[in-house]
mmCIF file of C-alpha atoms in Angstrom:
data_model
loop_
_atom_site.group_PDB
_atom_site.id
_atom_site.type_symbol
_atom_site.label_atom_id
_atom_site.label_comp_id
_atom_site.label_asym_id
_atom_site.label_seq_id
_atom_site.Cartn_x
_atom_site.Cartn_y
_atom_site.Cartn_z
ATOM 1 C CA MET I 1291 6.174 -14.653 42.238
ATOM 2 C CA GLU I 1292 4.770 -14.746 38.710
ATOM 3 C CA VAL I 1293 7.223 -16.433 36.381
ATOM 4 C CA VAL I 1294 7.270 -16.514 32.585
ATOM 5 C CA ARG I 1295 9.511 -18.828 30.585
ATOM 6 C CA PHE I 1296 10.959 -17.625 27.292
ATOM 7 C CA VAL I 1297 12.397 -19.629 24.423
ATOM 8 C CA HIS I 1298 16.129 -19.105 24.147
ATOM 9 C CA ILE I 1299 18.455 -20.309 21.397
ATOM 10 C CA ASP I 1300 21.832 -21.249 22.842
ATOM 11 C CA HIS I 1301 25.156 -21.654 21.060
ATOM 12 C CA HIS I 1302 24.312 -25.263 20.150
ATOM 13 C CA PHE I 1303 21.308 -24.026 18.128
ATOM 14 C CA ASP I 1304 18.930 -26.043 20.324
ATOM 15 C CA LEU I 1305 15.593 -24.565 21.365
ATOM 16 C CA LYS I 1306 15.388 -24.611 25.155
ATOM 17 C CA LEU I 1307 13.049 -23.182 27.771
ATOM 18 C CA ASP I 1308 15.822 -21.970 30.042
ATOM 19 C CA LYS I 1309 15.055 -18.337 30.867
ATOM 20 C CA GLU I 1310 12.944 -17.136 33.794
ATOM 21 C CA TRP I 1311 11.991 -13.614 34.803
ATOM 22 C CA ASP I 1312 9.893 -12.175 37.585
ATOM 23 C CA ILE I 1313 7.011 -10.453 35.801
ATOM 24 C CA SER I 1314 4.967 -9.498 38.872
ATOM 25 C CA SER I 1315 6.132 -5.889 38.476
ATOM 26 C CA TRP I 1316 5.474 -5.729 34.736
ATOM 27 C CA LYS I 1317 2.677 -3.430 33.598
ATOM 28 C CA VAL I 1318 2.292 -4.869 30.118
ATOM 29 C CA GLY I 1319 1.867 -8.516 29.205
ATOM 30 C CA ILE I 1320 1.917 -10.148 25.793
ATOM 31 C CA GLU I 1321 -0.118 -13.180 24.893
ATOM 32 C CA ALA I 1322 0.029 -14.378 21.312
ATOM 33 C CA ASN I 1323 0.050 -17.507 19.205
ATOM 34 C CA ASP I 1324 1.862 -15.763 16.360
ATOM 35 C CA GLY I 1325 5.511 -16.730 16.076
ATOM 36 C CA ALA I 1326 6.595 -13.387 14.651
ATOM 37 C CA THR I 1327 5.012 -11.479 17.543
ATOM 38 C CA ILE I 1328 6.692 -13.666 20.165
ATOM 39 C CA LEU I 1329 10.137 -13.474 18.566
ATOM 40 C CA GLU I 1330 9.777 -9.728 18.002
ATOM 41 C CA GLN I 1331 9.323 -9.147 21.744
ATOM 42 C CA MET I 1332 12.233 -11.351 22.811
ATOM 43 C CA ASP I 1333 15.337 -9.655 24.153
ATOM 44 C CA VAL I 1334 18.219 -11.769 22.847
ATOM 45 C CA ASP I 1335 21.973 -11.239 22.873
ATOM 46 C CA ASN I 1336 23.131 -14.326 20.992
ATOM 47 C CA GLN I 1337 24.065 -13.432 17.410
ATOM 48 C CA ILE I 1338 22.442 -16.555 15.959
ATOM 49 C CA ALA I 1339 19.284 -15.794 17.913
ATOM 50 C CA LYS I 1340 19.249 -12.274 16.453
ATOM 51 C CA LEU I 1341 19.512 -13.768 12.973
ATOM 52 C CA MET I 1342 16.543 -15.997 13.787
ATOM 53 C CA VAL I 1343 14.514 -12.969 14.853
ATOM 54 C CA GLU I 1344 15.453 -11.181 11.619
ATOM 55 C CA LEU I 1345 14.488 -14.273 9.632
ATOM 56 C CA SER I 1346 11.084 -14.350 11.294
ATOM 57 C CA ARG I 1347 10.588 -10.623 10.713
ATOM 58 C CA SER I 1348 11.494 -10.923 7.020
ATOM 59 C CA GLN I 1349 9.140 -13.867 6.560
ATOM 60 C CA ASP I 1350 6.319 -11.941 8.210
ATOM 61 C CA TYR I 1351 6.945 -8.863 6.058
ATOM 62 C CA GLU I 1352 7.364 -10.653 2.727
ATOM 63 C CA ILE I 1353 4.827 -13.487 3.064
ATOM 64 C CA GLY I 1354 2.752 -12.827 6.186
ATOM 65 C CA ASP I 1355 2.636 -16.440 7.343
ATOM 66 C CA GLY I 1356 4.950 -19.335 8.184
ATOM 67 C CA THR I 1357 7.117 -17.394 10.631
ATOM 68 C CA THR I 1358 7.364 -20.259 13.110
ATOM 69 C CA GLY I 1359 8.002 -22.777 10.339
ATOM 70 C CA VAL I 1360 11.008 -20.960 8.893
ATOM 71 C CA VAL I 1361 12.598 -20.618 12.330
ATOM 72 C CA VAL I 1362 12.130 -24.331 13.049
ATOM 73 C CA MET I 1363 13.515 -25.247 9.613
ATOM 74 C CA ALA I 1364 16.481 -22.896 9.997
ATOM 75 C CA GLY I 1365 17.180 -24.349 13.439
ATOM 76 C CA ALA I 1366 17.202 -27.876 12.005
ATOM 77 C CA LEU I 1367 19.550 -26.827 9.194
ATOM 78 C CA LEU I 1368 21.902 -25.182 11.677
ATOM 79 C CA GLU I 1369 21.873 -28.305 13.819
ATOM 80 C CA GLN I 1370 22.947 -30.409 10.843
ATOM 81 C CA ALA I 1371 25.511 -27.778 9.841
ATOM 82 C CA GLU I 1372 27.095 -28.038 13.277
ATOM 83 C CA LYS I 1373 27.570 -31.779 12.808
ATOM 84 C CA LEU I 1374 29.245 -31.163 9.444
ATOM 85 C CA LEU I 1375 31.566 -28.585 10.984
ATOM 86 C CA GLU I 1376 32.538 -31.050 13.715
ATOM 87 C CA ARG I 1377 33.563 -33.478 10.985
ATOM 88 C CA GLY I 1378 36.013 -30.887 9.640
ATOM 89 C CA ILE I 1379 34.056 -29.706 6.591
ATOM 90 C CA HIS I 1380 34.794 -26.084 5.707
ATOM 91 C CA PRO I 1381 31.892 -23.611 6.335
ATOM 92 C CA ILE I 1382 32.015 -22.419 2.708
ATOM 93 C CA ARG I 1383 31.481 -26.001 1.505
ATOM 94 C CA VAL I 1384 28.523 -26.332 3.861
ATOM 95 C CA ALA I 1385 27.007 -23.099 2.513
ATOM 96 C CA GLU I 1386 27.534 -24.228 -1.092
ATOM 97 C CA GLY I 1387 25.851 -27.535 -0.307
ATOM 98 C CA TYR I 1388 22.837 -25.771 1.168
ATOM 99 C CA GLU I 1389 22.574 -23.516 -1.907
ATOM 100 C CA MET I 1390 22.664 -26.552 -4.194
ATOM 101 C CA ALA I 1391 20.026 -28.296 -2.088
ATOM 102 C CA SER I 1392 17.878 -25.163 -2.254
ATOM 103 C CA ARG I 1393 17.995 -25.123 -6.062
ATOM 104 C CA ILE I 1394 17.072 -28.805 -6.250
ATOM 105 C CA ALA I 1395 14.196 -28.287 -3.811
ATOM 106 C CA VAL I 1396 12.799 -25.363 -5.827
ATOM 107 C CA GLU I 1397 12.986 -27.376 -9.057
ATOM 108 C CA ASN I 1398 11.105 -30.278 -7.494
ATOM 109 C CA LEU I 1399 8.406 -28.036 -6.040
ATOM 110 C CA GLU I 1400 6.935 -27.712 -9.545
ATOM 111 C CA HIS I 1401 6.472 -31.494 -9.720
ATOM 112 C CA ILE I 1402 4.985 -32.059 -6.279
ATOM 113 C CA ALA I 1403 2.827 -28.899 -6.177
ATOM 114 C CA GLN I 1404 -0.925 -29.383 -6.136
ATOM 115 C CA LYS I 1405 -2.408 -27.732 -9.208
ATOM 116 C CA PHE I 1406 -6.012 -26.717 -9.725
ATOM 117 C CA ASP I 1407 -8.094 -24.719 -12.155
ATOM 118 C CA PHE I 1408 -9.538 -21.421 -11.069
ATOM 119 C CA GLY I 1409 -11.424 -18.624 -12.726
ATOM 120 C CA VAL I 1410 -13.934 -15.884 -12.106
ATOM 121 C CA THR I 1411 -16.560 -18.462 -11.145
ATOM 122 C CA ASN I 1412 -14.184 -20.743 -9.215
ATOM 123 C CA LEU I 1413 -12.222 -18.765 -6.618
ATOM 124 C CA GLU I 1414 -12.908 -21.070 -3.689
ATOM 125 C CA PRO I 1415 -9.444 -22.777 -3.585
ATOM 126 C CA LEU I 1416 -7.709 -19.399 -3.457
ATOM 127 C CA ILE I 1417 -10.135 -18.059 -0.854
ATOM 128 C CA GLN I 1418 -9.642 -21.117 1.363
ATOM 129 C CA THR I 1419 -5.867 -20.666 1.174
ATOM 130 C CA CYS I 1420 -6.152 -17.027 2.145
ATOM 131 C CA MET I 1421 -8.528 -17.876 5.008
ATOM 132 C CA THR I 1422 -5.902 -20.264 6.382
ATOM 133 C CA THR I 1423 -3.474 -17.357 6.646
ATOM 134 C CA LEU I 1424 -6.040 -15.180 8.394
ATOM 135 C CA SER I 1425 -7.091 -17.802 10.940
ATOM 136 C CA SER I 1426 -4.365 -16.944 13.448
ATOM 137 C CA LYS I 1427 -4.699 -13.167 13.067
ATOM 138 C CA ILE I 1428 -6.762 -10.642 14.975
ATOM 139 C CA VAL I 1429 -9.156 -10.277 12.030
ATOM 140 C CA ASN I 1430 -10.173 -13.948 11.919
ATOM 141 C CA ARG I 1431 -13.801 -13.188 12.856
ATOM 142 C CA CYS I 1432 -14.434 -11.857 9.348
ATOM 143 C CA LYS I 1433 -11.765 -13.815 7.510
ATOM 144 C CA ARG I 1434 -14.136 -14.968 4.764
ATOM 145 C CA SER I 1435 -14.984 -11.495 3.467
ATOM 146 C CA LEU I 1436 -11.414 -10.252 3.859
ATOM 147 C CA ALA I 1437 -10.043 -13.297 2.048
ATOM 148 C CA GLU I 1438 -12.409 -12.668 -0.854
ATOM 149 C CA ILE I 1439 -11.214 -9.058 -1.037
ATOM 150 C CA ALA I 1440 -7.549 -10.116 -1.066
ATOM 151 C CA VAL I 1441 -8.129 -12.741 -3.777
ATOM 152 C CA LYS I 1442 -10.091 -10.401 -6.041
ATOM 153 C CA ALA I 1443 -7.514 -7.635 -5.589
ATOM 154 C CA VAL I 1444 -4.638 -9.894 -6.633
ATOM 155 C CA LEU I 1445 -6.496 -11.328 -9.611
ATOM 156 C CA ALA I 1446 -7.403 -7.804 -10.743
ATOM 157 C CA VAL I 1447 -3.731 -6.823 -11.113
ATOM 158 C CA ALA I 1448 -2.297 -10.238 -12.061
ATOM 159 C CA ASP I 1449 -0.940 -10.957 -15.529
ATOM 160 C CA LEU I 1450 -1.545 -14.710 -15.664
ATOM 161 C CA GLU I 1451 0.061 -15.150 -19.086
ATOM 162 C CA ARG I 1452 3.369 -13.670 -17.952
ATOM 163 C CA LYS I 1453 2.949 -15.116 -14.456
ATOM 164 C CA ASP I 1454 3.571 -11.716 -12.945
ATOM 165 C CA VAL I 1455 1.773 -9.628 -10.345
ATOM 166 C CA ASN I 1456 2.539 -5.977 -9.666
ATOM 167 C CA LEU I 1457 1.395 -5.457 -6.088
ATOM 168 C CA ASP I 1458 2.169 -1.744 -6.391
ATOM 169 C CA LEU I 1459 -1.115 -1.487 -8.308
ATOM 170 C CA ILE I 1460 -2.981 -2.454 -5.136
ATOM 171 C CA LYS I 1461 -3.415 0.692 -3.039
ATOM 172 C CA VAL I 1462 -4.294 0.122 0.605
ATOM 173 C CA GLU I 1463 -6.159 2.988 2.260
ATOM 174 C CA GLY I 1464 -7.929 3.173 5.604
ATOM 175 C CA LYS I 1465 -10.158 5.393 7.690
ATOM 176 C CA VAL I 1466 -10.736 4.991 11.421
ATOM 177 C CA GLY I 1467 -14.377 4.306 12.222
ATOM 178 C CA GLY I 1468 -17.123 1.957 11.153
ATOM 179 C CA LYS I 1469 -16.751 -1.814 11.330
ATOM 180 C CA LEU I 1470 -14.107 -4.100 9.913
ATOM 181 C CA GLU I 1471 -16.897 -5.716 7.900
ATOM 182 C CA ASP I 1472 -17.268 -2.385 6.054
ATOM 183 C CA THR I 1473 -13.911 -2.971 4.367
ATOM 184 C CA GLU I 1474 -14.390 -2.937 0.602
ATOM 185 C CA LEU I 1475 -12.542 -3.466 -2.659
ATOM 186 C CA ILE I 1476 -12.782 -0.543 -5.065
ATOM 187 C CA TYR I 1477 -11.895 -0.969 -8.717
ATOM 188 C CA GLY I 1478 -10.220 2.391 -8.899
ATOM 189 C CA ILE I 1479 -8.281 4.761 -6.648
ATOM 190 C CA VAL I 1480 -9.246 6.288 -3.300
ATOM 191 C CA VAL I 1481 -7.468 9.506 -2.328
ATOM 192 C CA ASP I 1482 -7.537 10.950 1.180
ATOM 193 C CA LYS I 1483 -8.423 14.407 -0.156
ATOM 194 C CA ASP I 1484 -11.562 16.374 -0.970
ATOM 195 C CA MET I 1485 -12.516 19.096 -3.428
ATOM 196 C CA SER I 1486 -10.564 22.294 -2.879
ATOM 197 C CA HIS I 1487 -13.760 24.378 -2.530
ATOM 198 C CA PRO I 1488 -16.874 23.306 -0.594
ATOM 199 C CA GLN I 1489 -19.163 24.568 -3.389
ATOM 200 C CA MET I 1490 -17.538 22.459 -6.089
ATOM 201 C CA PRO I 1491 -19.526 19.457 -7.419
ATOM 202 C CA LYS I 1492 -19.282 16.353 -5.226
ATOM 203 C CA GLN I 1493 -19.851 13.938 -8.100
ATOM 204 C CA ILE I 1494 -18.539 13.986 -11.669
ATOM 205 C CA LYS I 1495 -19.602 11.446 -14.283
ATOM 206 C CA ASP I 1496 -17.416 10.584 -17.289
ATOM 207 C CA ALA I 1497 -14.637 12.696 -15.829
ATOM 208 C CA LYS I 1498 -11.689 13.840 -17.920
ATOM 209 C CA ILE I 1499 -8.852 14.426 -15.499
ATOM 210 C CA ALA I 1500 -5.874 16.765 -15.867
ATOM 211 C CA ILE I 1501 -3.055 15.397 -13.675
ATOM 212 C CA LEU I 1502 -0.658 18.242 -12.905
ATOM 213 C CA THR I 1503 2.670 18.423 -11.105
ATOM 214 C CA CYS I 1504 3.058 22.135 -11.832
ATOM 215 C CA PRO I 1505 1.820 24.701 -9.295
ATOM 216 C CA PHE I 1506 -1.438 26.491 -10.048
ATOM 217 C CA GLU I 1507 0.093 29.931 -9.523
ATOM 218 C CA PRO I 1508 2.197 32.552 -11.357
ATOM 219 C CA PRO I 1509 5.839 31.535 -11.867
ATOM 220 C CA LYS I 1510 8.341 32.759 -9.305
ATOM 221 C CA PRO I 1511 11.819 34.033 -10.258
ATOM 222 C CA LYS I 1512 14.630 31.706 -9.243
ATOM 223 C CA THR I 1513 16.781 34.620 -8.071
ATOM 224 C CA LYS I 1514 16.274 36.827 -5.048
ATOM 225 C CA HIS I 1515 14.093 39.791 -5.917
ATOM 226 C CA LYS I 1516 11.656 42.398 -4.681
ATOM 227 C CA VAL I 1517 8.938 44.505 -6.300
ATOM 228 C CA ASP I 1518 8.521 48.186 -5.456
ATOM 229 C CA ILE I 1519 4.920 49.410 -5.709
ATOM 230 C CA ASP I 1520 4.497 53.085 -4.894
ATOM 231 C CA THR I 1521 1.150 53.877 -6.497
ATOM 232 C CA VAL I 1522 -2.352 52.456 -6.485
ATOM 233 C CA GLU I 1523 -2.257 52.118 -10.274
ATOM 234 C CA LYS I 1524 0.809 49.870 -10.141
ATOM 235 C CA PHE I 1525 -0.829 47.665 -7.520
ATOM 236 C CA GLN I 1526 -3.989 47.357 -9.601
ATOM 237 C CA THR I 1527 -1.911 46.522 -12.679
ATOM 238 C CA LEU I 1528 -0.098 43.783 -10.763
ATOM 239 C CA ARG I 1529 -3.408 42.370 -9.541
ATOM 240 C CA LYS I 1530 -4.839 42.329 -13.056
ATOM 241 C CA GLN I 1531 -1.774 40.539 -14.414
ATOM 242 C CA GLU I 1532 -2.027 37.926 -11.679
ATOM 243 C CA GLN I 1533 -5.744 37.416 -12.309
ATOM 244 C CA GLN I 1534 -5.103 37.149 -16.038
ATOM 245 C CA TYR I 1535 -2.454 34.498 -15.419
ATOM 246 C CA PHE I 1536 -4.863 32.441 -13.299
ATOM 247 C CA ASP I 1537 -7.578 32.881 -15.910
ATOM 248 C CA ASP I 1538 -5.254 31.674 -18.693
ATOM 249 C CA MET I 1539 -4.369 28.531 -16.716
ATOM 250 C CA VAL I 1540 -8.011 27.720 -16.031
ATOM 251 C CA GLN I 1541 -8.940 28.396 -19.654
ATOM 252 C CA LYS I 1542 -6.125 26.105 -20.831
ATOM 253 C CA CYS I 1543 -7.607 23.261 -18.778
ATOM 254 C CA LYS I 1544 -11.086 24.015 -20.114
ATOM 255 C CA ASP I 1545 -9.881 24.191 -23.724
ATOM 256 C CA VAL I 1546 -8.400 20.677 -23.663
ATOM 257 C CA GLY I 1547 -11.666 19.323 -22.260
ATOM 258 C CA ALA I 1548 -10.712 18.697 -18.619
ATOM 259 C CA THR I 1549 -13.616 18.404 -16.171
ATOM 260 C CA LEU I 1550 -11.430 17.767 -13.100
ATOM 261 C CA VAL I 1551 -7.966 18.994 -12.108
ATOM 262 C CA ILE I 1552 -5.780 16.988 -9.724
ATOM 263 C CA CYS I 1553 -2.691 18.940 -8.697
ATOM 264 C CA GLN I 1554 0.356 17.862 -6.718
ATOM 265 C CA TRP I 1555 0.772 21.359 -5.319
ATOM 266 C CA GLY I 1556 -1.570 23.845 -3.732
ATOM 267 C CA PHE I 1557 -3.076 27.066 -5.038
ATOM 268 C CA ASP I 1558 -4.193 30.186 -3.252
ATOM 269 C CA ASP I 1559 -7.745 31.278 -2.478
ATOM 270 C CA GLU I 1560 -8.004 33.476 -5.550
ATOM 271 C CA ALA I 1561 -7.212 30.618 -7.932
ATOM 272 C CA ASN I 1562 -9.512 28.347 -5.958
ATOM 273 C CA HIS I 1563 -12.343 30.879 -6.190
ATOM 274 C CA LEU I 1564 -11.784 31.252 -9.932
ATOM 275 C CA LEU I 1565 -11.854 27.473 -10.451
ATOM 276 C CA MET I 1566 -15.160 27.295 -8.614
ATOM 277 C CA HIS I 1567 -16.710 30.100 -10.667
ATOM 278 C CA ARG I 1568 -15.478 28.574 -13.935
ATOM 279 C CA ASN I 1569 -17.097 25.256 -12.930
ATOM 280 C CA LEU I 1570 -13.810 23.349 -12.919
ATOM 281 C CA PRO I 1571 -13.540 21.089 -9.819
ATOM 282 C CA ALA I 1572 -10.030 20.675 -8.452
ATOM 283 C CA VAL I 1573 -8.124 18.650 -5.862
ATOM 284 C CA ARG I 1574 -4.852 19.937 -4.431
ATOM 285 C CA TRP I 1575 -1.901 18.593 -2.429
ATOM 286 C CA VAL I 1576 -2.098 15.066 -3.844
ATOM 287 C CA GLY I 1577 1.031 12.978 -3.225
ATOM 288 C CA GLY I 1578 3.351 11.853 -5.995
ATOM 289 C CA VAL I 1579 2.691 8.137 -5.469
ATOM 290 C CA GLU I 1580 -1.053 8.707 -5.604
ATOM 291 C CA LEU I 1581 -0.671 10.767 -8.777
ATOM 292 C CA GLU I 1582 1.151 7.875 -10.424
ATOM 293 C CA LEU I 1583 -1.594 5.435 -9.435
ATOM 294 C CA ILE I 1584 -4.269 7.813 -10.719
ATOM 295 C CA ALA I 1585 -2.395 8.159 -14.013
ATOM 296 C CA ILE I 1586 -2.116 4.363 -14.356
ATOM 297 C CA ALA I 1587 -5.757 3.778 -13.464
ATOM 298 C CA THR I 1588 -7.213 6.504 -15.684
ATOM 299 C CA GLY I 1589 -4.820 6.094 -18.597
ATOM 300 C CA GLY I 1590 -3.696 9.704 -18.289
ATOM 301 C CA ARG I 1591 -0.282 11.350 -18.363
ATOM 302 C CA ILE I 1592 1.306 13.401 -15.608
ATOM 303 C CA VAL I 1593 1.811 16.936 -16.942
ATOM 304 C CA PRO I 1594 4.761 18.934 -15.522
ATOM 305 C CA ARG I 1595 3.975 22.201 -17.394
ATOM 306 C CA PHE I 1596 0.726 23.812 -18.521
ATOM 307 C CA GLN I 1597 2.144 24.291 -22.014
ATOM 308 C CA GLU I 1598 2.309 20.494 -22.419
ATOM 309 C CA LEU I 1599 -1.329 19.863 -21.500
ATOM 310 C CA THR I 1600 -3.218 18.256 -24.410
ATOM 311 C CA PRO I 1601 -6.490 16.294 -24.728
ATOM 312 C CA GLU I 1602 -4.518 13.073 -25.260
ATOM 313 C CA LYS I 1603 -2.920 13.397 -21.812
ATOM 314 C CA LEU I 1604 -6.201 13.540 -19.911
ATOM 315 C CA GLY I 1605 -7.185 10.575 -17.760
ATOM 316 C CA LYS I 1606 -10.683 9.120 -17.976
ATOM 317 C CA ALA I 1607 -12.910 7.805 -15.194
ATOM 318 C CA GLY I 1608 -16.562 6.827 -15.292
ATOM 319 C CA LEU I 1609 -17.276 8.324 -11.874
ATOM 320 C CA VAL I 1610 -15.445 10.608 -9.460
ATOM 321 C CA ARG I 1611 -17.237 11.238 -6.182
ATOM 322 C CA GLU I 1612 -16.518 12.746 -2.798
ATOM 323 C CA LYS I 1613 -17.637 10.607 0.127
ATOM 324 C CA SER I 1614 -18.024 11.654 3.761
ATOM 325 C CA PHE I 1615 -17.916 9.345 6.766
ATOM 326 C CA GLY I 1616 -20.475 9.474 9.557
ATOM 327 C CA THR I 1617 -20.856 12.744 11.399
ATOM 328 C CA THR I 1618 -17.195 13.694 10.971
ATOM 329 C CA LYS I 1619 -15.833 16.139 8.442
ATOM 330 C CA ASP I 1620 -13.527 13.510 6.964
ATOM 331 C CA ARG I 1621 -13.992 13.169 3.226
ATOM 332 C CA MET I 1622 -12.255 11.082 0.621
ATOM 333 C CA LEU I 1623 -12.243 11.098 -3.156
ATOM 334 C CA TYR I 1624 -13.291 7.947 -5.033
ATOM 335 C CA ILE I 1625 -12.099 7.598 -8.647
ATOM 336 C CA GLU I 1626 -14.010 4.629 -10.081
ATOM 337 C CA HIS I 1627 -14.789 2.889 -13.397
ATOM 338 C CA CYS I 1628 -11.370 3.835 -14.711
ATOM 339 C CA ALA I 1629 -9.978 3.138 -18.170
ATOM 340 C CA ASN I 1630 -7.475 0.676 -16.674
ATOM 341 C CA SER I 1631 -9.277 -1.629 -14.266
ATOM 342 C CA ARG I 1632 -5.984 -3.220 -13.150
ATOM 343 C CA ALA I 1633 -5.453 -0.570 -10.470
ATOM 344 C CA VAL I 1634 -7.536 -1.238 -7.358
ATOM 345 C CA THR I 1635 -7.847 0.036 -3.796
ATOM 346 C CA ILE I 1636 -8.548 -1.911 -0.619
ATOM 347 C CA PHE I 1637 -10.360 0.533 1.654
ATOM 348 C CA ILE I 1638 -10.227 -0.601 5.280
ATOM 349 C CA ARG I 1639 -12.572 0.478 8.061
ATOM 350 C CA GLY I 1640 -12.488 -0.310 11.767
ATOM 351 C CA GLY I 1641 -10.586 0.707 14.880
ATOM 352 C CA ARG I 1642 -7.110 2.091 15.141
ATOM 353 C CA PHE I 1643 -5.574 -1.310 14.579
ATOM 354 C CA PHE I 1644 -6.487 -1.170 10.888
ATOM 355 C CA SER I 1645 -2.919 -0.125 10.013
ATOM 356 C CA PHE I 1646 -1.833 -3.597 11.118
ATOM 357 C CA PHE I 1647 -4.117 -5.072 8.503
ATOM 358 C CA PHE I 1648 -2.375 -3.174 5.683
ATOM 359 C CA PHE I 1649 0.505 -5.611 5.846
ATOM 360 C CA LEU I 1650 -1.868 -8.509 6.388
ATOM 361 C CA VAL I 1651 -3.675 -7.957 3.109
ATOM 362 C CA LEU I 1652 -0.427 -7.746 1.188
ATOM 363 C CA ALA I 1653 0.775 -10.871 2.971
ATOM 364 C CA CYS I 1654 -2.334 -12.735 1.828
ATOM 365 C CA SER I 1655 -1.713 -11.496 -1.671
ATOM 366 C CA LEU I 1656 1.824 -12.827 -1.686
ATOM 367 C CA LEU I 1657 0.622 -16.163 -0.360
ATOM 368 C CA LEU I 1658 -1.788 -16.371 -3.265
ATOM 369 C CA LEU I 1659 1.019 -15.776 -5.732
ATOM 370 C CA ILE I 1660 2.889 -18.752 -4.346
ATOM 371 C CA TRP I 1661 -0.262 -20.869 -4.458
ATOM 372 C CA PHE I 1662 -0.887 -20.521 -8.190
ATOM 373 C CA ASN I 1663 2.838 -20.625 -9.080
ATOM 374 C CA LEU I 1664 3.309 -17.041 -10.161
#
């Protein structure tokens, strides 16, 4: 009989190896040295044990490292709390004491923390710290290059004077295929879209971008309606009006100087064909979050109505290019050399496990923030 022993936390808050199961009939086995992974797979009924699992999960999500350490520390604190309860001290007093101790500990961290100087030419301390986090992960074989990417991404969006980092400015995108070593940091935005027409230009230099949240189509009445067309002349008149409306929208974009249109909504084949003939590249069905990042990176404004489109609201990018991957038809849009270089994208390549690395990169970033006291 194959036997596996699991860690179990009993009602005395002691860690004991006291559970055995027959695993000879199991089809899936788990072998890991990561505390969060082990605790995540444990089937526990004890309420304190469930809190420990939640603690480990929160630590892994927020920081990405130290999951075993927080569980061990919490277990030690609970052990001491039990002794205080046995002495008749009220639980609220114990909780207040722990909160006071936490404040004192945080205040003293500033005095005992190891400080160092870093800059563009001296990133090694930060890289070494990030590599420590990656050592126990599945991506440790290329931890050096990935650590450098994480460090540069954080420093690109960090405001060191205010000691603040907006991690929302770091977009993490991935595409299955290639090697993990092909992962790159792009000082700009990568969108999982391509040009709306295959004959549109694949590369635009010094692009002026119109960022639209209004549909590229004639307005629709908000009430229920129908149109009766009983003659060919009426149908042709309707078609001409529709074409004129599309032409006016395209001309409006051209008049303000736009060389690229990025739209949150779609547009039909007729509008797409007209955009291609008027030499105005366009991208459709771009998500709201991505539109916001594009607006931040390019210094543009999101325009909800065509009437509000002005030259001042256009975003600017040094290069917009469409890139294909291997022999597949997958294409992505790279918006680079933007007006605001504080918006970056980590573009991950590799197998299907790359989604796991999304959280890993952000975890490394958060660890770096702690390291240089942000």
